[in-house]
Amino acid sequence: MTDDASPWLVVGLGNPGGEYAGNRHNVGFMVADLLAERMGARFKAHKSRAQVVEGRVGPPGPLSRRVVVAKPMSFMNLSGGPVTALRDFYKVPVGHVVAVHDELDIDYGALRLKVGGGDNGHNGLKSITKSLGADYCRMRFGIGRPPGRMDVAAFVLKDFSAAERKELDYFVDRAADAVETLIADGLERAQGTYNS
């Protein structure tokens, strides 16, 4: 069990650079951006090779939780280095690390929260697990499988389709709600409300 007073580290996974901004693989960055906006804070460069925002989640007062939201500025497959540096810097227990990432094996827009498990071929998770072990939280954002015989790498590095973009803001908003619920109310409550 982790100490309730310990800070949380929410890591949105993605690739840095404007050319990747709208990619399916960058949905973690999109959720991180919205969480920062809700905190009323702007990302700042951190020595860990990440952009970070510090704030609080939950009701004002003693029940609010200290949260660091981060976007690693390494490429996806090197996310473990910045995440470990941030965890060490902010003294975050592994159980309070939340990776927000795209997930091929879930329908578009569906969410799943869990602790631990495999990386399912996701290079960002593979890198984090290699650095931290597997016992961190994951907020999996469904992007669905590629159509036909389209290569998986090509699919995740493409922008969301026009049809998908119509609902994207709603799904990103819901994902940010799910992360806040996980931090404020615990995993079971968040799973019961958001796992679809």
GROMACS .gro file of C-alpha atoms in nm:
model
  196
    1MET     CA    1   0.000   0.000   0.000
    2THR     CA    2   0.133   0.345  -0.086
    3ASP     CA    3   0.130   0.646   0.144
    4ASP     CA    4  -0.166   0.873   0.061
    5ALA     CA    5   0.050   1.181   0.111
    6SER     CA    6   0.294   1.071  -0.162
    7PRO     CA    7   0.270   1.263  -0.488
    8TRP     CA    8   0.133   1.105  -0.807
    9LEU     CA    9   0.312   1.107  -1.141
   10VAL     CA   10   0.088   1.096  -1.450
   11VAL     CA   11   0.288   1.034  -1.766
   12GLY     CA   12   0.122   1.096  -2.101
   13LEU     CA   13   0.305   0.891  -2.362
   14GLY     CA   14   0.374   1.025  -2.709
   15ASN     CA   15   0.643   1.147  -2.946
   16PRO     CA   16   0.772   1.507  -2.927
   17GLY     CA   17   0.742   1.735  -3.230
   18GLY     CA   18   0.462   1.898  -3.424
   19GLU     CA   19   0.452   1.631  -3.694
   20TYR     CA   20   0.338   1.373  -3.434
   21ALA     CA   21   0.092   1.594  -3.242
   22GLY     CA   22  -0.231   1.451  -3.391
   23ASN     CA   23  -0.113   1.088  -3.414
   24ARG     CA   24  -0.302   0.804  -3.247
   25HIS     CA   25   0.025   0.721  -3.066
   26ASN     CA   26   0.014   1.068  -2.904
   27VAL     CA   27  -0.319   1.038  -2.727
   28GLY     CA   28  -0.128   1.024  -2.396
   29PHE     CA   29   0.006   1.376  -2.467
   30MET     CA   30  -0.350   1.492  -2.546
   31VAL     CA   31  -0.477   1.368  -2.208
   32ALA     CA   32  -0.175   1.523  -2.029
   33ASP     CA   33  -0.244   1.858  -2.200
   34LEU     CA   34  -0.604   1.855  -2.081
   35LEU     CA   35  -0.504   1.764  -1.723
   36ALA     CA   36  -0.258   2.056  -1.723
   37GLU     CA   37  -0.528   2.288  -1.857
   38ARG     CA   38  -0.764   2.179  -1.577
   39MET     CA   39  -0.491   2.256  -1.321
   40GLY     CA   40  -0.452   2.601  -1.477
   41ALA     CA   41  -0.081   2.540  -1.528
   42ARG     CA   42   0.165   2.545  -1.820
   43PHE     CA   43   0.422   2.278  -1.900
   44LYS     CA   44   0.782   2.367  -1.816
   45ALA     CA   45   1.102   2.193  -1.923
   46HIS     CA   46   1.246   1.965  -1.653
   47LYS     CA   47   1.603   1.832  -1.633
   48SER     CA   48   1.463   1.478  -1.668
   49ARG     CA   49   1.406   1.537  -2.046
   50ALA     CA   50   1.035   1.588  -1.991
   51GLN     CA   51   0.783   1.872  -1.984
   52VAL     CA   52   0.611   1.888  -1.643
   53VAL     CA   53   0.323   2.058  -1.467
   54GLU     CA   54   0.265   2.041  -1.092
   55GLY     CA   55  -0.078   2.078  -0.935
   56ARG     CA   56  -0.347   1.913  -0.727
   57VAL     CA   57  -0.637   1.679  -0.801
   58GLY     CA   58  -0.947   1.623  -0.591
   59PRO     CA   59  -1.153   1.841  -0.361
   60PRO     CA   60  -0.977   2.145  -0.211
   61GLY     CA   61  -0.831   2.089   0.134
   62PRO     CA   62  -0.663   1.790   0.299
   63LEU     CA   63  -0.816   1.538   0.054
   64SER     CA   64  -0.656   1.688  -0.255
   65ARG     CA   65  -0.359   1.499  -0.398
   66ARG     CA   66  -0.031   1.644  -0.524
   67VAL     CA   67   0.016   1.549  -0.889
   68VAL     CA   68   0.295   1.591  -1.142
   69VAL     CA   69   0.178   1.556  -1.504
   70ALA     CA   70   0.460   1.485  -1.749
   71LYS     CA   71   0.524   1.444  -2.120
   72PRO     CA   72   0.859   1.273  -2.187
   73MET     CA   73   1.053   1.456  -2.458
   74SER     CA   74   1.245   1.144  -2.554
   75PHE     CA   75   1.087   0.937  -2.827
   76MET     CA   76   0.824   0.682  -2.722
   77ASN     CA   77   1.063   0.385  -2.713
   78LEU     CA   78   1.292   0.572  -2.467
   79SER     CA   79   1.019   0.686  -2.223
   80GLY     CA   80   1.162   0.483  -1.933
   81GLY     CA   81   1.461   0.715  -1.876
   82PRO     CA   82   1.262   1.038  -1.821
   83VAL     CA   83   0.991   0.854  -1.623
   84THR     CA   84   1.246   0.701  -1.384
   85ALA     CA   85   1.425   1.037  -1.344
   86LEU     CA   86   1.094   1.205  -1.257
   87ARG     CA   87   0.993   0.928  -1.018
   88ASP     CA   88   1.327   0.967  -0.837
   89PHE     CA   89   1.318   1.349  -0.838
   90TYR     CA   90   0.964   1.376  -0.699
   91LYS     CA   91   0.998   1.065  -0.476
   92VAL     CA   92   0.689   0.898  -0.624
   93PRO     CA   93   0.613   0.537  -0.524
   94VAL     CA   94   0.577   0.306  -0.826
   95GLY     CA   95   0.211   0.247  -0.732
   96HIS     CA   96   0.148   0.621  -0.783
   97VAL     CA   97   0.290   0.626  -1.139
   98VAL     CA   98   0.018   0.635  -1.408
   99ALA     CA   99   0.109   0.582  -1.774
  100VAL     CA  100  -0.156   0.712  -2.017
  101HIS     CA  101  -0.119   0.541  -2.355
  102ASP     CA  102  -0.285   0.427  -2.676
  103GLU     CA  103  -0.403   0.064  -2.690
  104LEU     CA  104  -0.462  -0.129  -3.015
  105ASP     CA  105  -0.660  -0.415  -2.862
  106ILE     CA  106  -0.943  -0.196  -2.732
  107ASP     CA  107  -1.212  -0.032  -2.947
  108TYR     CA  108  -1.166   0.335  -3.028
  109GLY     CA  109  -1.250   0.556  -2.730
  110ALA     CA  110  -1.293   0.272  -2.478
  111LEU     CA  111  -1.087   0.306  -2.158
  112ARG     CA  112  -0.931   0.049  -1.927
  113LEU     CA  113  -0.748   0.120  -1.603
  114LYS     CA  114  -0.528  -0.144  -1.445
  115VAL     CA  115  -0.211  -0.203  -1.249
  116GLY     CA  116   0.070  -0.416  -1.389
  117GLY     CA  117   0.055  -0.655  -1.681
  118GLY     CA  118   0.251  -0.694  -2.003
  119ASP     CA  119   0.339  -0.425  -2.257
  120ASN     CA  120   0.137  -0.581  -2.544
  121GLY     CA  121   0.407  -0.470  -2.790
  122HIS     CA  122   0.379  -0.104  -2.685
  123ASN     CA  123   0.732   0.040  -2.697
  124GLY     CA  124   0.662   0.315  -2.443
  125LEU     CA  125   0.537   0.063  -2.185
  126LYS     CA  126   0.824  -0.173  -2.267
  127SER     CA  127   1.074   0.104  -2.188
  128ILE     CA  128   0.899   0.209  -1.863
  129THR     CA  129   0.863  -0.152  -1.742
  130LYS     CA  130   1.233  -0.214  -1.810
  131SER     CA  131   1.315   0.085  -1.586
  132LEU     CA  132   1.046   0.063  -1.314
  133GLY     CA  133   0.918  -0.293  -1.316
  134ALA     CA  134   0.555  -0.366  -1.412
  135ASP     CA  135   0.366  -0.254  -1.099
  136TYR     CA  136   0.262   0.093  -1.214
  137CYS     CA  137  -0.090   0.202  -1.318
  138ARG     CA  138  -0.194   0.215  -1.681
  139MET     CA  139  -0.476   0.417  -1.834
  140ARG     CA  140  -0.528   0.246  -2.168
  141PHE     CA  141  -0.703   0.454  -2.436
  142GLY     CA  142  -0.847   0.238  -2.712
  143ILE     CA  143  -0.751   0.324  -3.069
  144GLY     CA  144  -0.870  -0.003  -3.229
  145ARG     CA  145  -0.685  -0.221  -3.479
  146PRO     CA  146  -0.558  -0.098  -3.817
  147PRO     CA  147  -0.796  -0.157  -4.109
  148GLY     CA  148  -0.721  -0.440  -4.354
  149ARG     CA  149  -0.353  -0.525  -4.372
  150MET     CA  150  -0.226  -0.184  -4.271
  151ASP     CA  151   0.102  -0.198  -4.081
  152VAL     CA  152   0.058  -0.135  -3.706
  153ALA     CA  153   0.348   0.114  -3.692
  154ALA     CA  154   0.199   0.313  -3.981
  155PHE     CA  155  -0.143   0.309  -3.815
  156VAL     CA  156  -0.032   0.441  -3.475
  157LEU     CA  157   0.179   0.715  -3.641
  158LYS     CA  158  -0.118   0.841  -3.844
  159ASP     CA  159  -0.353   1.114  -3.724
  160PHE     CA  160  -0.698   1.017  -3.604
  161SER     CA  161  -0.943   0.998  -3.895
  162ALA     CA  162  -1.197   1.275  -3.958
  163ALA     CA  163  -1.474   1.051  -3.819
  164GLU     CA  164  -1.267   0.972  -3.507
  165ARG     CA  165  -1.182   1.340  -3.453
  166LYS     CA  166  -1.553   1.421  -3.415
  167GLU     CA  167  -1.552   1.228  -3.084
  168LEU     CA  168  -1.188   1.269  -2.984
  169ASP     CA  169  -1.236   1.567  -2.750
  170TYR     CA  170  -1.513   1.380  -2.566
  171PHE     CA  171  -1.298   1.067  -2.524
  172VAL     CA  172  -0.990   1.266  -2.414
  173ASP     CA  173  -1.209   1.451  -2.161
  174ARG     CA  174  -1.340   1.118  -2.029
  175ALA     CA  175  -0.983   0.981  -2.005
  176ALA     CA  176  -0.875   1.286  -1.802
  177ASP     CA  177  -1.178   1.231  -1.573
  178ALA     CA  178  -1.071   0.867  -1.532
  179VAL     CA  179  -0.716   0.965  -1.429
  180GLU     CA  180  -0.849   1.219  -1.178
  181THR     CA  181  -1.089   0.959  -1.033
  182LEU     CA  182  -0.805   0.705  -1.002
  183ILE     CA  183  -0.598   0.956  -0.803
  184ALA     CA  184  -0.879   1.097  -0.590
  185ASP     CA  185  -1.091   0.786  -0.528
  186GLY     CA  186  -0.871   0.484  -0.602
  187LEU     CA  187  -0.841   0.219  -0.872
  188GLU     CA  188  -1.158   0.023  -0.797
  189ARG     CA  189  -1.384   0.327  -0.815
  190ALA     CA  190  -1.214   0.442  -1.137
  191GLN     CA  191  -1.242   0.095  -1.295
  192GLY     CA  192  -1.608   0.065  -1.195
  193THR     CA  193  -1.691   0.399  -1.353
  194TYR     CA  194  -1.471   0.405  -1.663
  195ASN     CA  195  -1.363   0.056  -1.769
  196SER     CA  196  -1.575  -0.022  -2.073
   0.00000   0.00000   0.00000
